[in-house]
Short mmCIF file of C-alpha atoms in Angstrom, two decimals:
data_model
loop_
_atom_site.label_atom_id
_atom_site.label_comp_id
_atom_site.label_asym_id
_atom_site.label_seq_id
_atom_site.Cartn_x
_atom_site.Cartn_y
_atom_site.Cartn_z
CA MET A 1 59.90 -159.55 81.44
CA LEU A 2 63.36 -158.74 80.10
CA THR A 3 65.87 -161.39 79.15
CA SER A 4 69.57 -161.05 78.58
CA GLY A 5 70.86 -164.28 77.14
CA PRO A 6 70.28 -167.06 79.61
CA ILE A 7 69.89 -164.56 82.47
CA VAL A 8 66.32 -163.62 83.26
CA VAL A 9 65.46 -160.31 84.88
CA MET A 10 62.05 -160.03 86.50
CA GLN A 11 60.34 -157.10 88.12
CA VAL A 12 58.87 -157.94 91.51
CA PRO A 13 55.42 -156.36 92.06
CA GLU A 14 54.91 -153.36 94.34
CA VAL A 15 53.01 -155.35 96.94
CA LEU A 16 53.96 -158.91 97.86
CA LYS A 17 51.08 -160.39 99.81
CA VAL A 18 49.80 -163.95 99.49
CA GLY A 19 47.73 -163.19 96.36
CA GLU A 20 50.51 -161.36 94.55
CA VAL A 21 53.00 -164.07 95.51
CA HIS A 22 50.75 -166.67 93.89
CA ASP A 23 50.46 -164.67 90.65
CA PHE A 24 54.17 -163.97 90.55
CA MET A 25 55.04 -167.63 91.09
CA GLN A 26 52.81 -168.58 88.16
CA GLU A 27 55.15 -166.54 86.01
CA LEU A 28 58.41 -167.45 87.69
CA GLY A 29 57.71 -171.16 88.32
CA PRO A 30 58.65 -172.50 84.85
CA LEU A 31 61.93 -170.57 84.93
CA LEU A 32 62.90 -172.15 88.23
CA GLU A 33 62.56 -175.58 86.70
CA SER A 34 64.91 -174.90 83.78
CA ASN A 35 68.49 -176.15 83.72
CA ARG A 36 70.90 -173.89 85.66
CA PRO A 37 68.43 -171.01 86.00
CA ARG A 38 70.05 -167.62 86.35
CA ILE A 39 67.59 -165.09 87.67
CA VAL A 40 67.78 -161.46 88.71
CA LEU A 41 64.82 -160.09 90.66
CA ASP A 42 64.39 -156.33 90.42
CA LEU A 43 62.94 -155.13 93.74
CA SER A 44 62.95 -151.42 92.94
CA GLN A 45 59.14 -151.20 92.92
CA VAL A 46 58.53 -153.09 96.16
CA ARG A 47 56.73 -151.00 98.75
CA SER A 48 55.25 -153.69 100.94
CA MET A 49 56.13 -157.33 101.54
CA GLU A 50 54.51 -159.84 103.85
CA SER A 51 56.28 -162.90 105.22
CA ALA A 52 54.75 -164.82 102.28
CA GLY A 53 56.88 -162.65 99.97
CA VAL A 54 60.04 -163.37 101.92
CA GLU A 55 59.23 -167.07 101.93
CA MET A 56 58.76 -166.90 98.16
CA LEU A 57 62.21 -165.37 97.71
CA LEU A 58 63.76 -168.09 99.88
CA HIS A 59 61.87 -170.79 97.98
CA CYS A 60 63.12 -169.40 94.65
CA LEU A 61 66.70 -169.34 95.93
CA GLU A 62 66.42 -172.90 97.15
CA GLU A 63 65.04 -174.08 93.80
CA VAL A 64 67.70 -172.37 91.66
CA LEU A 65 70.52 -173.61 93.89
CA LYS A 66 69.16 -177.14 93.61
CA ARG A 67 69.52 -176.84 89.83
CA ASP A 68 73.01 -175.35 90.00
CA GLY A 69 71.73 -171.90 89.13
CA ASP A 70 71.67 -168.65 91.07
CA LEU A 71 69.25 -165.93 92.12
CA LYS A 72 70.34 -162.36 92.74
CA LEU A 73 68.39 -159.37 93.99
CA ALA A 74 68.86 -155.96 92.42
CA ALA A 75 67.86 -152.34 93.00
CA LEU A 76 66.26 -152.97 96.37
CA SER A 77 63.85 -150.23 97.40
CA PRO A 78 64.45 -148.93 100.95
CA GLU A 79 61.23 -150.68 101.99
CA ALA A 80 62.42 -154.03 100.62
CA GLU A 81 65.79 -153.56 102.29
CA VAL A 82 64.19 -152.82 105.66
CA ILE A 83 61.86 -155.82 105.44
CA LEU A 84 64.64 -158.23 104.44
CA GLU A 85 66.83 -156.96 107.28
CA LEU A 86 63.90 -157.17 109.71
CA MET A 87 63.28 -160.78 108.76
CA ARG A 88 66.98 -161.66 108.92
CA VAL A 89 67.31 -162.80 105.34
CA SER A 90 69.23 -159.88 103.83
CA ARG A 91 72.53 -161.76 104.13
CA VAL A 92 71.16 -164.87 102.48
CA PHE A 93 70.86 -163.15 99.11
CA GLU A 94 73.46 -161.57 96.92
CA THR A 95 72.24 -158.02 96.33
CA PHE A 96 73.27 -155.39 93.78
CA LEU A 97 72.62 -151.69 93.34
CA ASN A 98 71.11 -152.22 89.90
CA CYS A 99 70.16 -154.95 87.43
CA GLU A 100 73.21 -154.33 85.20
CA ASP A 101 75.58 -155.07 88.08
CA ALA A 102 73.60 -158.16 88.97
CA ILE A 103 73.74 -159.43 85.37
CA ARG A 104 77.44 -158.63 85.15
CA SER A 105 78.06 -160.62 88.32
CA PHE A 106 76.97 -163.78 86.53
CA HIS A 107 79.80 -163.17 84.06
CA ALA A 108 82.43 -162.43 86.68
CA ILE A 109 84.18 -165.76 86.02
CA PRO A 110 82.89 -166.89 82.66
CA ALA A 111 82.69 -170.66 82.63
CA GLU A 112 84.05 -170.84 79.08
CA ALA A 113 87.23 -168.96 80.09
CA VAL A 114 88.30 -171.79 82.39
CA PRO A 115 89.65 -174.78 80.40
CA GLN A 116 87.59 -177.75 81.45
CA ASN A 117 90.49 -180.23 81.17
CA THR A 118 92.91 -178.37 83.49
CA PRO A 119 92.71 -178.76 87.26
CA TRP A 120 91.36 -175.89 89.34
CA TYR A 121 94.81 -175.15 90.85
CA ALA A 122 96.47 -174.70 87.46
CA ASN A 123 95.85 -170.96 87.44
CA VAL A 124 97.38 -170.59 90.91
CA PHE A 125 100.59 -172.31 89.83
CA ASN A 126 100.71 -170.24 86.64
CA GLU A 127 100.53 -167.07 88.74
CA LEU A 128 103.21 -168.45 91.07
CA GLY A 129 105.45 -169.03 88.04
CA VAL A 130 105.04 -165.38 87.09
CA VAL A 131 106.02 -164.32 90.59
CA LYS A 132 109.15 -166.50 90.52
CA GLN A 133 110.19 -165.09 87.18
CA ALA A 134 109.77 -161.55 88.46
CA SER A 135 111.96 -162.23 91.50
CA MET B 1 50.56 -117.09 142.56
CA LEU B 2 51.80 -118.87 139.46
CA GLY B 3 49.46 -120.89 137.25
CA ALA B 4 50.50 -123.10 134.36
CA ILE B 5 48.64 -124.19 131.27
CA ILE B 6 50.01 -126.98 129.09
CA ILE B 7 48.38 -127.24 125.71
CA ALA B 8 48.50 -130.83 124.57
CA SER B 9 46.63 -132.90 122.06
CA ASP B 10 45.66 -136.52 122.03
CA GLN B 11 45.25 -137.04 118.32
CA SER B 12 45.73 -140.47 116.87
CA ARG B 13 49.21 -140.96 115.53
CA GLN B 14 49.67 -141.50 111.86
CA VAL B 15 53.08 -142.26 110.50
CA GLN B 16 54.01 -140.30 107.44
CA GLY B 17 57.61 -139.82 106.47
CA ASP B 18 59.68 -139.04 109.49
CA ARG B 19 56.90 -137.48 111.54
CA PHE B 20 53.71 -138.28 113.25
CA ILE B 21 51.21 -136.05 111.57
CA ALA B 22 48.57 -134.35 113.64
CA SER B 23 45.01 -135.20 112.74
CA PRO B 24 42.93 -132.41 111.16
CA GLY B 25 41.89 -129.75 113.62
CA SER B 26 44.64 -130.35 116.14
CA GLU B 27 47.47 -127.93 116.20
CA LEU B 28 50.41 -129.82 117.60
CA ALA B 29 52.58 -132.66 116.44
CA SER B 30 52.43 -135.42 118.97
CA TRP B 31 55.91 -136.74 119.70
CA ALA B 32 55.68 -134.96 123.06
CA ALA B 33 52.61 -137.07 123.82
CA VAL B 34 54.39 -140.35 123.12
CA GLU B 35 55.58 -142.38 126.09
CA VAL B 36 59.32 -142.14 126.46
CA MET B 37 60.90 -144.43 129.03
CA GLY B 38 57.69 -144.87 130.95
CA LYS B 39 56.14 -141.43 130.75
CA ALA B 40 55.19 -138.96 128.01
CA SER B 41 57.10 -135.68 127.83
CA ILE B 42 53.85 -133.82 128.52
CA SER B 43 53.35 -135.75 131.76
CA ARG B 44 56.96 -135.13 132.76
CA LEU B 45 56.43 -131.42 132.13
CA ALA B 46 53.24 -131.43 134.21
CA ASP B 47 55.10 -133.15 137.07
CA ALA B 48 57.92 -130.60 136.90
CA LEU B 49 55.45 -127.70 136.90
CA TRP B 50 53.64 -129.02 139.96
CA GLU B 51 56.91 -128.44 141.84
CA VAL B 52 56.91 -124.70 141.18
CA CYS B 53 53.36 -123.72 140.23
CA ASP B 54 50.27 -123.38 142.37
CA LEU B 55 47.87 -124.42 139.62
CA VAL B 56 48.55 -126.69 136.67
CA SER B 57 46.16 -127.55 133.87
CA VAL B 58 46.68 -129.79 130.88
CA ILE B 59 44.40 -128.84 128.03
CA ALA B 60 43.83 -131.68 125.61
CA THR B 61 41.19 -132.75 123.15
CA LEU B 62 40.24 -136.27 124.07
CA ARG B 63 38.48 -138.72 121.86
CA ASP B 64 35.67 -140.80 123.26
CA ARG B 65 37.05 -144.33 123.67
CA ARG B 66 33.97 -145.99 122.24
CA ASN B 67 32.94 -143.89 119.26
CA GLY B 68 36.06 -141.80 118.63
CA ALA B 69 34.10 -138.54 118.93
CA GLN B 70 36.12 -135.48 119.84
CA SER B 71 35.08 -132.80 122.31
CA GLN B 72 33.32 -129.86 120.71
CA SER B 73 35.54 -127.15 122.20
CA SER B 74 38.76 -126.30 120.43
CA LEU B 75 42.09 -126.19 122.22
CA PRO B 76 42.41 -122.38 122.08
CA ASP B 77 38.89 -121.97 123.49
CA LEU B 78 39.62 -124.33 126.36
CA ALA B 79 42.94 -122.62 127.02
CA ASP B 80 41.23 -119.20 127.04
CA GLU B 81 38.65 -120.51 129.48
CA CYS B 82 41.38 -121.87 131.75
CA PHE B 83 43.32 -118.60 131.50
CA ALA B 84 40.22 -116.64 132.55
CA SER B 85 39.69 -118.91 135.56
CA TYR B 86 43.32 -118.38 136.66
CA LYS B 87 42.77 -114.64 136.39
CA ARG B 88 39.69 -114.90 138.61
CA LYS B 89 41.64 -116.95 141.16
CA GLY B 90 44.21 -114.15 141.41
CA CYS B 91 47.25 -115.53 139.59
CA ASP B 92 49.84 -112.82 139.07
CA ALA B 93 51.64 -114.83 136.39
CA VAL B 94 50.61 -117.63 134.06
CA LEU B 95 52.99 -119.97 132.33
CA ILE B 96 51.77 -121.16 128.94
CA ALA B 97 53.51 -124.10 127.30
CA ARG B 98 52.37 -125.31 123.91
CA CYS B 99 53.82 -128.73 124.30
CA GLY B 100 55.65 -129.89 121.24
CA ALA B 101 59.19 -129.89 122.58
CA TYR B 102 60.85 -131.50 125.57
CA PHE B 103 62.65 -128.87 127.66
CA GLU B 104 64.19 -128.47 131.08
CA LEU B 105 63.83 -124.77 131.78
CA ASP B 106 64.33 -123.47 135.28
CA ILE B 107 60.85 -122.02 135.69
CA ALA B 108 61.62 -120.25 138.99
CA THR B 109 64.51 -118.36 137.36
CA MET B 110 62.37 -117.54 134.33
CA LEU B 111 59.63 -116.21 136.61
CA ALA B 112 62.14 -114.02 138.48
CA PHE B 113 63.42 -112.71 135.12
CA HIS B 114 59.85 -111.99 134.00
CA GLN B 115 59.05 -110.07 137.18
CA GLU B 116 62.29 -108.12 136.98
CA ARG B 117 61.60 -107.05 133.36
CA GLY B 118 58.00 -106.12 134.13
CA LEU B 119 56.78 -106.63 130.57
CA GLU B 120 53.44 -108.18 129.72
CA ALA B 121 55.10 -111.44 128.66
CA THR B 122 58.39 -113.30 128.60
CA ARG B 123 59.25 -115.95 126.06
CA ALA B 124 61.85 -118.67 126.55
CA PHE B 125 64.66 -119.07 124.04
CA VAL B 126 67.25 -121.81 123.84
CA ASP B 127 70.38 -122.03 121.67
CA ASP B 128 68.54 -122.82 118.44
CA GLY B 129 65.66 -120.39 118.79
CA PRO B 130 62.39 -119.73 120.64
CA LEU B 131 60.36 -122.32 122.51
CA ASP B 132 56.58 -122.24 122.74
CA VAL B 133 56.85 -121.31 126.40
CA TRP B 134 55.70 -117.98 127.82
CA ILE B 135 55.12 -116.44 131.19
CA VAL B 136 52.43 -113.79 130.84
CA ASP B 137 50.92 -111.19 133.11
CA PRO B 138 47.17 -111.95 133.25
CA SER B 139 46.33 -108.41 134.29
CA VAL B 140 47.58 -107.14 130.90
CA VAL B 141 47.29 -110.11 128.53
CA SER B 142 43.77 -110.92 127.33
CA GLY B 143 44.08 -114.70 127.09
CA TYR B 144 45.82 -117.68 125.54
CA SER B 145 45.08 -116.41 122.04
CA TRP B 146 47.39 -113.46 122.75
CA VAL B 147 50.49 -115.67 122.60
CA CYS B 148 49.39 -116.91 119.17
CA SER B 149 49.16 -113.36 117.80
CA PRO B 150 51.96 -111.90 115.67
CA SER B 151 52.45 -109.00 118.08
CA ALA B 152 53.21 -111.35 120.99
CA CYS B 153 56.84 -111.85 120.00
CA ALA B 154 57.50 -108.16 119.57
CA ARG B 155 56.05 -107.32 122.99
CA SER B 156 57.70 -110.12 124.94
CA ALA B 157 60.95 -110.10 126.85
CA VAL B 158 63.45 -112.70 125.70
CA TYR B 159 64.57 -115.16 128.35
CA ARG B 160 67.65 -116.97 127.07
CA SER B 161 68.48 -120.28 128.63
CA GLN B 162 71.21 -122.85 128.22
CA ALA B 163 68.83 -125.56 129.40
CA TYR B 164 68.48 -128.83 127.55
CA ALA B 165 65.75 -128.78 124.92
CA ASN B 166 64.72 -131.21 122.23
CA ARG B 167 62.14 -129.97 119.75
CA LEU B 168 60.75 -133.46 119.11
CA GLN B 169 59.90 -132.58 115.55
CA SER B 170 60.86 -135.92 114.07
CA ALA B 171 61.47 -139.57 114.83
CA ARG B 172 65.19 -138.85 114.89
CA ASP B 173 64.65 -136.22 117.62
CA PHE B 174 62.63 -138.75 119.59
CA ARG B 175 65.43 -141.34 119.44
CA ARG B 176 67.94 -138.65 120.38
CA LEU B 177 65.87 -137.85 123.48
CA VAL B 178 65.89 -141.52 124.49
CA LEU B 179 69.66 -141.79 124.08
CA ASP B 180 70.24 -138.45 125.85
CA GLY B 181 68.19 -139.80 128.76
CA PHE B 182 70.18 -143.03 128.90
CA HIS B 183 73.48 -141.20 128.75
CA SER B 184 72.48 -138.54 131.32
CA ARG B 185 72.80 -135.69 128.84
CA CYS B 186 69.48 -134.43 130.20
CA HIS B 187 67.46 -134.86 133.38
CA LEU B 188 65.02 -137.29 131.81
CA ARG B 189 65.20 -140.45 133.87
CA PRO B 190 63.58 -143.75 133.02
CA GLU B 191 60.69 -144.84 135.21
CA GLY B 192 60.94 -148.07 137.18
CA ALA B 193 63.86 -149.60 139.02
CA GLU B 194 67.44 -149.76 137.81
CA ILE B 195 67.96 -153.51 138.31
CA LYS B 196 71.52 -153.43 136.95
CA PRO B 197 73.61 -150.43 135.92
CA GLY B 198 71.91 -148.94 132.88
CA ILE B 199 68.95 -151.36 132.83
CA TRP B 200 65.58 -150.08 134.01
CA VAL B 201 62.57 -152.33 134.43
CA CYS B 202 59.07 -151.25 135.41
CA GLU B 203 56.49 -153.12 137.43
CA GLY B 204 54.67 -155.99 135.78
CA ALA B 205 57.39 -156.61 133.22
CA LEU B 206 58.07 -160.24 132.44
CA ILE B 207 61.53 -161.08 131.13
CA GLU B 208 62.17 -164.75 130.38
CA ARG B 209 65.34 -166.31 131.75
CA SER B 210 67.12 -166.77 128.45
CA ALA B 211 66.36 -163.25 127.21
CA ARG B 212 69.33 -160.89 127.31
CA ILE B 213 69.05 -157.22 128.18
CA VAL B 214 72.24 -155.28 127.52
CA ALA B 215 72.63 -151.77 129.02
CA PRO B 216 71.48 -149.18 128.37
CA ALA B 217 67.93 -150.42 127.99
CA PHE B 218 64.46 -149.73 129.33
CA ILE B 219 61.64 -152.25 129.80
CA GLY B 220 58.27 -150.64 130.52
CA ARG B 221 55.22 -151.64 132.52
CA ASN B 222 53.64 -155.03 131.71
CA VAL B 223 56.11 -155.64 128.90
CA GLN B 224 56.80 -159.24 127.97
CA ILE B 225 60.22 -160.23 126.65
CA SER B 226 60.19 -163.83 125.46
CA ASP B 227 63.02 -166.38 125.48
CA GLU B 228 66.20 -165.81 123.46
CA CYS B 229 65.41 -162.14 122.82
CA LEU B 230 68.11 -159.49 122.87
CA ILE B 231 67.37 -155.89 123.82
CA THR B 232 70.40 -153.66 123.43
CA ARG B 233 72.12 -150.41 122.44
CA GLY B 234 69.81 -147.87 123.99
CA SER B 235 66.52 -149.54 123.18
CA ASN B 236 63.32 -148.77 125.04
CA VAL B 237 60.34 -151.09 125.05
CA GLU B 238 57.34 -149.12 126.29
CA SER B 239 54.37 -150.36 128.29
CA ASP B 240 52.21 -153.35 127.36
CA SER B 241 54.42 -154.39 124.46
CA HIS B 242 55.55 -157.92 123.68
CA ILE B 243 58.83 -158.91 122.05
CA HIS B 244 58.46 -162.48 120.91
CA PHE B 245 60.90 -165.39 120.81
CA GLY B 246 64.41 -164.80 119.50
CA THR B 247 63.94 -161.23 118.30
CA ALA B 248 66.79 -158.74 118.60
CA VAL B 249 65.98 -155.09 119.27
CA GLU B 250 68.93 -152.80 118.76
CA ASN B 251 69.03 -149.00 119.00
CA SER B 252 65.25 -148.88 118.66
CA SER B 253 62.11 -147.66 120.40
CA ILE B 254 59.07 -149.88 120.71
CA LEU B 255 56.08 -147.69 121.52
CA PRO B 256 53.28 -148.85 123.85
CA ASN B 257 50.99 -151.75 122.95
CA THR B 258 53.16 -153.12 120.20
CA TYR B 259 53.69 -156.78 119.35
CA VAL B 260 56.99 -157.65 117.66
CA GLY B 261 56.98 -161.13 116.14
CA ILE B 262 59.29 -164.13 116.31
CA GLY B 263 62.91 -164.15 115.13
CA LEU B 264 63.17 -160.59 113.84
CA ASP B 265 66.08 -158.21 113.69
CA LEU B 266 64.89 -154.72 114.57
CA ALA B 267 67.56 -152.05 114.37
CA HIS B 268 67.64 -148.23 114.22
CA SER B 269 63.85 -148.09 114.21
CA ILE B 270 60.78 -146.80 115.97
CA VAL B 271 57.80 -149.15 115.97
CA ASP B 272 54.25 -148.20 116.88
CA GLY B 273 51.87 -151.10 116.32
CA ARG B 274 52.13 -151.94 112.63
CA ASN B 275 53.99 -148.74 111.78
CA LEU B 276 57.74 -148.81 111.47
CA ILE B 277 60.13 -145.94 110.92
CA ASN B 278 63.66 -147.00 110.00
CA LEU B 279 66.10 -144.20 110.67
CA GLN B 280 69.02 -145.83 108.89
CA HIS B 281 67.21 -146.16 105.56
CA ASN B 282 65.05 -143.12 106.28
CA VAL B 283 61.86 -144.91 105.42
CA SER B 284 58.52 -145.44 107.10
CA LEU B 285 56.27 -148.34 106.28
CA GLN B 286 53.26 -150.16 107.51
CA ILE B 287 53.70 -153.88 108.04
CA THR B 288 50.42 -155.53 107.16
CA ASP B 289 51.52 -158.97 108.29
CA PRO B 290 50.22 -159.46 111.86
CA VAL B 291 52.76 -162.20 112.62
CA VAL B 292 55.51 -159.62 112.17
CA LEU B 293 54.18 -156.44 113.79
CA ARG B 294 50.82 -155.46 115.18
CA GLU B 295 49.17 -153.71 118.09
CA SER B 296 49.29 -156.04 121.06
CA ALA B 297 46.18 -156.89 123.00
CA ALA B 298 46.02 -154.39 125.85
CA ARG B 299 46.95 -155.99 129.14
CA GLY B 300 45.72 -153.74 131.90
CA ARG B 301 45.01 -150.12 131.61
CA GLY B 302 45.69 -149.35 127.95
CA ARG B 303 47.74 -146.50 126.66
CA LYS B 304 49.60 -144.65 129.34
CA LEU B 305 49.40 -141.37 127.53
CA ARG B 306 45.63 -141.30 127.69
CA THR B 307 45.68 -142.09 131.39
CA ASP B 308 48.19 -139.37 132.10
CA ILE B 309 46.32 -136.73 130.17
CA GLU B 310 43.09 -137.68 131.85
CA SER B 311 44.66 -137.40 135.26
CA GLY B 312 46.00 -134.00 134.21
CA MET B 313 42.47 -132.93 133.32
CA ALA B 314 41.22 -134.31 136.61
CA MET B 315 43.83 -132.31 138.48
CA SER B 316 42.78 -129.13 136.78
CA SER B 317 39.09 -129.71 137.25
CA ALA B 318 39.56 -130.50 140.94
CA GLU B 319 40.93 -127.04 141.58
#
């Protein structure tokens, strides 16, 4: 298991049948229960996935969203991509070509860059001010 | 008198990469033996040959249904035997087709060309090269094995044709044949009745009221399409298959006796039981989860291909 700050990257096993899902959840379970979990699942090794595997992914997503976190899928093998499309869940997940992109996506709008005491529309008005000045 | 020998094989299909691989000992890839819009290419070829030939034989190695045992004779031996019997019956020309490709040659014209040239054999060529189709003179040629020899090409006349041909070497070729049939780019016509423009349905098919079939599409014999399903964009669901509730099948081929589970999205694929080839991602995989894909319980007579080949054998043995 690799970690990058508060973002956890985990490699999903090659085969995701009921048994493997159980083992994987043993490892992933505690992470799901942390505060604002940010998880990247690396699916590059996946060759076979049963519906139990897809259900596990959906369960993980549900759990992290409940705790204000996020789950992203990275480096999907063609097999994983086909299975997720087949089971109509490919659009539910945010997917990335590789783990680096997935990690970077968590930093796309760093929380610390947005002043907590200014309203959300402040930036919009600031940009508008710039436009007015230019004209 | 013109006799025809079609060399086929009935090996079990195994998905590997983009092809069905022939089982050990058989010499031909088997896409031509797969049902396409109600009938395998081999059967279509046999039907077409009956129109112009006096004798037609389909040579195939058949496995015993119960124990899987194969016949002891090899394909070339059986073909040689058949060739010899045609010779005895007085055939003055024998057409030999090693059936791997789907083609629409004008056999009568090819025969006239062969007779005009007066060589021991004539081989058919299409735009992208030779086909495994010969017309041979049985008074000169020793047997089927002759066409397999290296000297055969050098001693054959070349009959060039602009006819439609599809080599059926890969899953992509197979899908192309289906779409060419739907779009009338070849003479391959779906079996069954055209119930609406571009929608063919065979006998025994059960399509629930809320299922939607969008042309062009083909629904084979004894197929069951459950409620809320969508079959569209040139998809063919072959005999005895079942598409379960809410599943969408788009630009795909479902081969005979296949069960496709509930609420799936099947696109750009060929499915044969648990085996799936996705042409968009260029990947083949076996789905082990029986609620998703599996072989359906046979309803009726089982795989059409086997029936067709057996009837072909019966035709030849009745002669």
